[in-house]
Amino acid sequence: MSIGAGAHHEGERGFTLIETIVALALMGLLLSALAAITAQWLPNWNRGFGRIQRSELIGIALQRISADLAAAEYVPPNRDTRHPLFDGTELSVMFVRTAMGPNAGPGLDIVRLGETRDQGEFVTVRSRARFTPLAAGVSLSEQTHFGDPVVLLRAPYRLSFAYAGPDRIWKAAWRDADKLPAMIKLTIRDAASERVLSVSTIAGLHVQVPFDCTKADGKCDDDKPDTGDSARAAGQGAKR
């Protein structure tokens, strides 16, 4: 029995020490090649994924800003003023719209979209304040205290505004005008490279004139002061 078992084991062959070392060396080379490929591919994948995420966030921000601007209403600041409460500059815009939000009741809000500093960086923020008739001769910023800030864009992206009337001539500011702008251009730039992103867009406003200017004759009654009730009625009628 022992002689047969010994003869059987003599017919079996295993890996020699040299073959084992060679196999381990080949495996090490293969793993090194895979690690090098992964080190080159993974950062590119992460950058591409990051760009997609940023594009989605920018797209969501622009949709929200465009919807806000489209809902702007022709509401004068008080009974003695005919021009609408609208203050637009290159880096911020303030306007009146129907109150919107889970805790917002019926009424109007003054909405501000613009830049502010957060931890040393520029961020685009939406904030709001309840609309009440403003005192004449006092600036809007002195009478309005905005709250409920919502960050829409963060560095390195910066948002700028431009305004145009029916003539489609773009302006860097829109203040104390008799009408609301017909269009507002939203331009997003990379602050580091100053490159304009392709996701920049144009928002159209639904209302440019007071409600009493939409009569059949197309004329406004300039002698009649606008209390703002007509503009609110127009906004409510549009919602219905």
mmCIF file of C-alpha atoms in Angstrom:
data_model
loop_
_atom_site.group_PDB
_atom_site.id
_atom_site.type_symbol
_atom_site.label_atom_id
_atom_site.label_comp_id
_atom_site.label_asym_id
_atom_site.label_seq_id
_atom_site.Cartn_x
_atom_site.Cartn_y
_atom_site.Cartn_z
ATOM 1 C CA MET A 1 0.000 0.000 0.000
ATOM 2 C CA SER A 2 2.776 2.454 0.851
ATOM 3 C CA ILE A 3 4.706 1.699 -2.338
ATOM 4 C CA GLY A 4 1.569 2.352 -4.483
ATOM 5 C CA ALA A 5 0.780 5.610 -2.735
ATOM 6 C CA GLY A 6 4.346 6.843 -3.185
ATOM 7 C CA ALA A 7 4.244 6.027 -6.890
ATOM 8 C CA HIS A 8 0.962 7.895 -7.217
ATOM 9 C CA HIS A 9 2.381 11.076 -5.607
ATOM 10 C CA GLU A 10 5.455 10.961 -7.807
ATOM 11 C CA GLY A 11 3.193 11.441 -10.861
ATOM 12 C CA GLU A 12 1.763 14.754 -9.517
ATOM 13 C CA ARG A 13 3.429 18.101 -10.273
ATOM 14 C CA GLY A 14 2.994 21.486 -8.515
ATOM 15 C CA PHE A 15 4.291 25.068 -8.879
ATOM 16 C CA THR A 16 7.927 25.519 -8.308
ATOM 17 C CA LEU A 17 9.224 28.494 -6.347
ATOM 18 C CA ILE A 18 10.335 30.241 -9.531
ATOM 19 C CA GLU A 19 6.912 29.782 -11.171
ATOM 20 C CA THR A 20 5.219 31.191 -8.084
ATOM 21 C CA ILE A 21 7.472 34.241 -8.077
ATOM 22 C CA VAL A 22 6.833 34.842 -11.793
ATOM 23 C CA ALA A 23 3.055 34.543 -11.285
ATOM 24 C CA LEU A 24 3.138 37.002 -8.412
ATOM 25 C CA ALA A 25 5.229 39.412 -10.497
ATOM 26 C CA LEU A 26 2.752 39.243 -13.398
ATOM 27 C CA MET A 27 -0.139 39.805 -11.018
ATOM 28 C CA GLY A 28 1.642 42.827 -9.557
ATOM 29 C CA LEU A 29 2.197 44.282 -13.022
ATOM 30 C CA LEU A 30 -1.464 43.757 -13.871
ATOM 31 C CA LEU A 31 -2.635 45.435 -10.683
ATOM 32 C CA SER A 32 -0.226 48.332 -11.246
ATOM 33 C CA ALA A 33 -1.592 48.842 -14.767
ATOM 34 C CA LEU A 34 -5.173 48.802 -13.478
ATOM 35 C CA ALA A 35 -4.275 51.282 -10.740
ATOM 36 C CA ALA A 36 -2.641 53.635 -13.254
ATOM 37 C CA ILE A 37 -5.669 53.490 -15.566
ATOM 38 C CA THR A 38 -8.048 54.088 -12.655
ATOM 39 C CA ALA A 39 -5.962 57.019 -11.385
ATOM 40 C CA GLN A 40 -6.256 58.681 -14.807
ATOM 41 C CA TRP A 41 -9.913 57.839 -15.401
ATOM 42 C CA LEU A 42 -11.453 58.478 -11.978
ATOM 43 C CA PRO A 43 -10.602 62.229 -11.705
ATOM 44 C CA ASN A 44 -11.976 62.831 -15.207
ATOM 45 C CA TRP A 45 -15.143 60.967 -14.255
ATOM 46 C CA ASN A 46 -15.478 62.993 -11.059
ATOM 47 C CA ARG A 47 -15.006 66.272 -12.974
ATOM 48 C CA GLY A 48 -17.611 65.262 -15.544
ATOM 49 C CA PHE A 49 -20.055 64.226 -12.852
ATOM 50 C CA GLY A 50 -19.440 67.503 -11.017
ATOM 51 C CA ARG A 51 -20.122 69.509 -14.197
ATOM 52 C CA ILE A 52 -23.405 67.672 -14.708
ATOM 53 C CA GLN A 53 -24.470 68.369 -11.126
ATOM 54 C CA ARG A 54 -23.554 72.052 -11.395
ATOM 55 C CA SER A 55 -25.425 72.381 -14.699
ATOM 56 C CA GLU A 56 -28.535 70.858 -13.132
ATOM 57 C CA LEU A 57 -28.347 73.191 -10.121
ATOM 58 C CA ILE A 58 -27.848 76.229 -12.374
ATOM 59 C CA GLY A 59 -30.779 75.142 -14.555
ATOM 60 C CA ILE A 60 -33.043 74.801 -11.506
ATOM 61 C CA ALA A 61 -31.959 78.238 -10.246
ATOM 62 C CA LEU A 62 -32.650 79.874 -13.610
ATOM 63 C CA GLN A 63 -36.077 78.247 -13.827
ATOM 64 C CA ARG A 64 -37.007 79.583 -10.404
ATOM 65 C CA ILE A 65 -35.685 83.075 -11.151
ATOM 66 C CA SER A 66 -37.472 83.170 -14.518
ATOM 67 C CA ALA A 67 -40.758 82.093 -12.912
ATOM 68 C CA ASP A 68 -40.380 84.802 -10.252
ATOM 69 C CA LEU A 69 -39.694 87.527 -12.801
ATOM 70 C CA ALA A 70 -42.517 86.416 -15.084
ATOM 71 C CA ALA A 71 -44.942 86.860 -12.166
ATOM 72 C CA ALA A 72 -43.923 90.495 -11.530
ATOM 73 C CA GLU A 73 -46.970 92.773 -11.239
ATOM 74 C CA TYR A 74 -47.539 96.426 -12.054
ATOM 75 C CA VAL A 75 -47.992 97.734 -8.507
ATOM 76 C CA PRO A 76 -47.097 101.351 -7.660
ATOM 77 C CA PRO A 77 -45.364 101.945 -4.321
ATOM 78 C CA ASN A 78 -48.166 104.241 -3.095
ATOM 79 C CA ARG A 79 -51.323 106.063 -4.185
ATOM 80 C CA ASP A 80 -49.455 109.139 -5.373
ATOM 81 C CA THR A 81 -47.116 107.350 -7.764
ATOM 82 C CA ARG A 82 -47.979 105.894 -11.147
ATOM 83 C CA HIS A 83 -44.806 104.063 -12.091
ATOM 84 C CA PRO A 84 -44.483 100.476 -10.842
ATOM 85 C CA LEU A 85 -42.338 99.419 -7.915
ATOM 86 C CA PHE A 86 -39.442 97.902 -9.839
ATOM 87 C CA ASP A 87 -35.744 98.498 -9.216
ATOM 88 C CA GLY A 88 -33.367 96.670 -11.515
ATOM 89 C CA THR A 89 -29.587 96.944 -11.650
ATOM 90 C CA GLU A 90 -26.888 94.772 -13.142
ATOM 91 C CA LEU A 91 -26.461 92.668 -9.998
ATOM 92 C CA SER A 92 -29.913 92.769 -8.365
ATOM 93 C CA VAL A 93 -33.589 93.289 -9.074
ATOM 94 C CA MET A 94 -36.542 94.118 -6.805
ATOM 95 C CA PHE A 95 -40.174 93.792 -7.843
ATOM 96 C CA VAL A 96 -43.668 92.997 -6.560
ATOM 97 C CA ARG A 97 -45.415 89.681 -7.108
ATOM 98 C CA THR A 98 -48.217 87.633 -5.583
ATOM 99 C CA ALA A 99 -47.124 86.086 -2.306
ATOM 100 C CA MET A 100 -45.951 82.497 -2.773
ATOM 101 C CA GLY A 101 -44.892 79.929 -0.203
ATOM 102 C CA PRO A 102 -46.212 77.430 2.326
ATOM 103 C CA ASN A 103 -46.757 80.104 5.000
ATOM 104 C CA ALA A 104 -47.709 82.953 2.672
ATOM 105 C CA GLY A 105 -51.260 84.232 2.920
ATOM 106 C CA PRO A 106 -53.135 86.288 0.330
ATOM 107 C CA GLY A 107 -51.399 89.486 -0.630
ATOM 108 C CA LEU A 108 -48.247 90.744 -2.306
ATOM 109 C CA ASP A 109 -44.537 90.347 -1.644
ATOM 110 C CA ILE A 110 -41.561 92.501 -2.560
ATOM 111 C CA VAL A 111 -38.963 90.075 -3.896
ATOM 112 C CA ARG A 112 -35.253 90.768 -4.172
ATOM 113 C CA LEU A 113 -32.958 88.667 -6.347
ATOM 114 C CA GLY A 114 -29.309 89.598 -6.108
ATOM 115 C CA GLU A 115 -25.841 89.050 -4.787
ATOM 116 C CA THR A 116 -24.707 89.082 -1.211
ATOM 117 C CA ARG A 117 -21.625 87.848 0.621
ATOM 118 C CA ASP A 118 -21.584 84.557 2.481
ATOM 119 C CA GLN A 119 -18.337 83.535 4.213
ATOM 120 C CA GLY A 120 -16.334 85.815 1.940
ATOM 121 C CA GLU A 121 -17.913 84.553 -1.303
ATOM 122 C CA PHE A 122 -20.564 86.067 -3.556
ATOM 123 C CA VAL A 123 -23.837 84.139 -3.612
ATOM 124 C CA THR A 124 -27.105 84.888 -5.405
ATOM 125 C CA VAL A 125 -29.968 84.962 -2.909
ATOM 126 C CA ARG A 126 -33.745 85.304 -3.145
ATOM 127 C CA SER A 127 -35.315 87.199 -0.237
ATOM 128 C CA ARG A 128 -38.770 88.654 0.325
ATOM 129 C CA ALA A 129 -40.729 91.169 2.379
ATOM 130 C CA ARG A 130 -44.448 91.784 2.740
ATOM 131 C CA PHE A 131 -45.661 94.607 0.507
ATOM 132 C CA THR A 132 -47.220 97.641 2.174
ATOM 133 C CA PRO A 133 -47.620 101.107 0.624
ATOM 134 C CA LEU A 134 -44.339 102.982 0.927
ATOM 135 C CA ALA A 135 -43.890 106.499 2.199
ATOM 136 C CA ALA A 136 -43.050 109.082 -0.446
ATOM 137 C CA GLY A 137 -39.541 110.500 -0.483
ATOM 138 C CA VAL A 138 -37.980 107.546 1.360
ATOM 139 C CA SER A 139 -35.846 104.999 -0.461
ATOM 140 C CA LEU A 140 -37.059 101.444 -0.871
ATOM 141 C CA SER A 141 -34.062 99.986 0.964
ATOM 142 C CA GLU A 142 -34.770 102.153 4.025
ATOM 143 C CA GLN A 143 -38.382 100.995 4.304
ATOM 144 C CA THR A 144 -38.069 97.336 3.389
ATOM 145 C CA HIS A 145 -36.517 94.634 5.551
ATOM 146 C CA PHE A 146 -36.068 91.427 3.602
ATOM 147 C CA GLY A 147 -36.147 87.967 5.143
ATOM 148 C CA ASP A 148 -36.525 84.283 4.263
ATOM 149 C CA PRO A 149 -33.263 84.147 2.249
ATOM 150 C CA VAL A 150 -32.811 81.250 -0.164
ATOM 151 C CA VAL A 151 -29.439 80.670 -1.845
ATOM 152 C CA LEU A 152 -29.869 80.085 -5.588
ATOM 153 C CA LEU A 153 -26.277 80.232 -6.906
ATOM 154 C CA ARG A 154 -22.895 79.880 -5.270
ATOM 155 C CA ALA A 155 -19.339 80.723 -6.303
ATOM 156 C CA PRO A 156 -17.702 80.568 -8.748
ATOM 157 C CA TYR A 157 -20.862 81.496 -10.651
ATOM 158 C CA ARG A 158 -22.231 85.039 -10.709
ATOM 159 C CA LEU A 159 -25.554 86.215 -12.099
ATOM 160 C CA SER A 160 -26.119 89.539 -13.845
ATOM 161 C CA PHE A 161 -29.280 91.130 -15.239
ATOM 162 C CA ALA A 162 -30.082 93.223 -18.305
ATOM 163 C CA TYR A 163 -33.439 94.777 -19.199
ATOM 164 C CA ALA A 164 -35.244 95.547 -22.438
ATOM 165 C CA GLY A 165 -38.553 97.094 -23.394
ATOM 166 C CA PRO A 166 -40.603 96.415 -26.525
ATOM 167 C CA ASP A 167 -37.791 98.016 -28.549
ATOM 168 C CA ARG A 168 -35.496 95.099 -27.516
ATOM 169 C CA ILE A 169 -32.662 97.466 -26.593
ATOM 170 C CA TRP A 170 -30.819 96.039 -23.599
ATOM 171 C CA LYS A 171 -30.014 98.275 -20.642
ATOM 172 C CA ALA A 172 -27.939 97.659 -17.515
ATOM 173 C CA ALA A 173 -30.569 99.264 -15.230
ATOM 174 C CA TRP A 174 -34.341 99.754 -15.123
ATOM 175 C CA ARG A 175 -35.485 102.319 -12.559
ATOM 176 C CA ASP A 176 -38.390 104.744 -12.178
ATOM 177 C CA ALA A 177 -39.806 103.664 -15.537
ATOM 178 C CA ASP A 178 -43.462 104.056 -16.506
ATOM 179 C CA LYS A 179 -43.643 100.383 -17.481
ATOM 180 C CA LEU A 180 -42.142 97.109 -16.439
ATOM 181 C CA PRO A 181 -39.474 95.715 -18.769
ATOM 182 C CA ALA A 182 -40.697 93.336 -21.435
ATOM 183 C CA MET A 183 -37.711 91.008 -21.044
ATOM 184 C CA ILE A 184 -34.929 90.423 -18.549
ATOM 185 C CA LYS A 185 -31.728 88.705 -19.640
ATOM 186 C CA LEU A 186 -30.104 86.400 -17.074
ATOM 187 C CA THR A 187 -26.387 85.958 -17.693
ATOM 188 C CA ILE A 188 -24.276 83.542 -15.666
ATOM 189 C CA ARG A 189 -20.504 83.870 -15.729
ATOM 190 C CA ASP A 190 -17.699 81.829 -14.279
ATOM 191 C CA ALA A 191 -16.032 84.321 -11.939
ATOM 192 C CA ALA A 192 -12.591 82.772 -12.458
ATOM 193 C CA SER A 193 -12.544 82.752 -16.265
ATOM 194 C CA GLU A 194 -15.305 85.348 -16.982
ATOM 195 C CA ARG A 195 -16.761 82.818 -19.417
ATOM 196 C CA VAL A 196 -20.474 83.201 -20.124
ATOM 197 C CA LEU A 197 -22.271 79.890 -19.645
ATOM 198 C CA SER A 198 -24.540 78.569 -22.361
ATOM 199 C CA VAL A 199 -27.362 78.063 -19.835
ATOM 200 C CA SER A 200 -27.939 81.838 -19.649
ATOM 201 C CA THR A 201 -31.476 82.726 -20.708
ATOM 202 C CA ILE A 202 -34.110 85.463 -21.158
ATOM 203 C CA ALA A 203 -37.197 85.757 -18.961
ATOM 204 C CA GLY A 204 -40.332 87.422 -20.306
ATOM 205 C CA LEU A 205 -42.678 89.401 -18.052
ATOM 206 C CA HIS A 206 -46.404 88.780 -18.372
ATOM 207 C CA VAL A 207 -47.381 92.352 -17.439
ATOM 208 C CA GLN A 208 -45.758 95.618 -18.515
ATOM 209 C CA VAL A 209 -48.540 98.199 -18.090
ATOM 210 C CA PRO A 210 -51.278 98.870 -15.503
ATOM 211 C CA PHE A 211 -54.639 97.202 -15.839
ATOM 212 C CA ASP A 212 -56.415 100.379 -16.983
ATOM 213 C CA CYS A 213 -54.097 100.545 -20.032
ATOM 214 C CA THR A 214 -55.523 97.317 -21.451
ATOM 215 C CA LYS A 215 -58.872 98.819 -22.379
ATOM 216 C CA ALA A 216 -60.250 98.550 -25.899
ATOM 217 C CA ASP A 217 -58.984 101.985 -26.933
ATOM 218 C CA GLY A 218 -55.444 101.096 -25.740
ATOM 219 C CA LYS A 219 -55.104 104.407 -23.876
ATOM 220 C CA CYS A 220 -54.288 105.093 -20.232
ATOM 221 C CA ASP A 221 -56.150 107.565 -18.085
ATOM 222 C CA ASP A 222 -53.157 109.641 -16.974
ATOM 223 C CA ASP A 223 -55.285 111.954 -14.859
ATOM 224 C CA LYS A 224 -56.519 109.149 -12.633
ATOM 225 C CA PRO A 225 -54.087 108.120 -9.904
ATOM 226 C CA ASP A 226 -53.424 104.402 -9.739
ATOM 227 C CA THR A 227 -53.899 103.018 -6.233
ATOM 228 C CA GLY A 228 -52.468 99.615 -7.109
ATOM 229 C CA ASP A 229 -55.874 97.896 -6.800
ATOM 230 C CA SER A 230 -56.157 97.619 -10.567
ATOM 231 C CA ALA A 231 -52.795 95.886 -10.819
ATOM 232 C CA ARG A 232 -53.748 93.438 -8.106
ATOM 233 C CA ALA A 233 -57.022 92.741 -9.875
ATOM 234 C CA ALA A 234 -55.112 92.075 -13.076
ATOM 235 C CA GLY A 235 -52.854 89.621 -11.308
ATOM 236 C CA GLN A 236 -55.802 87.818 -9.707
ATOM 237 C CA GLY A 237 -57.636 87.714 -13.016
ATOM 238 C CA ALA A 238 -54.614 86.205 -14.728
ATOM 239 C CA LYS A 239 -54.399 83.523 -12.030
ATOM 240 C CA ARG A 240 -58.051 82.625 -12.531
#
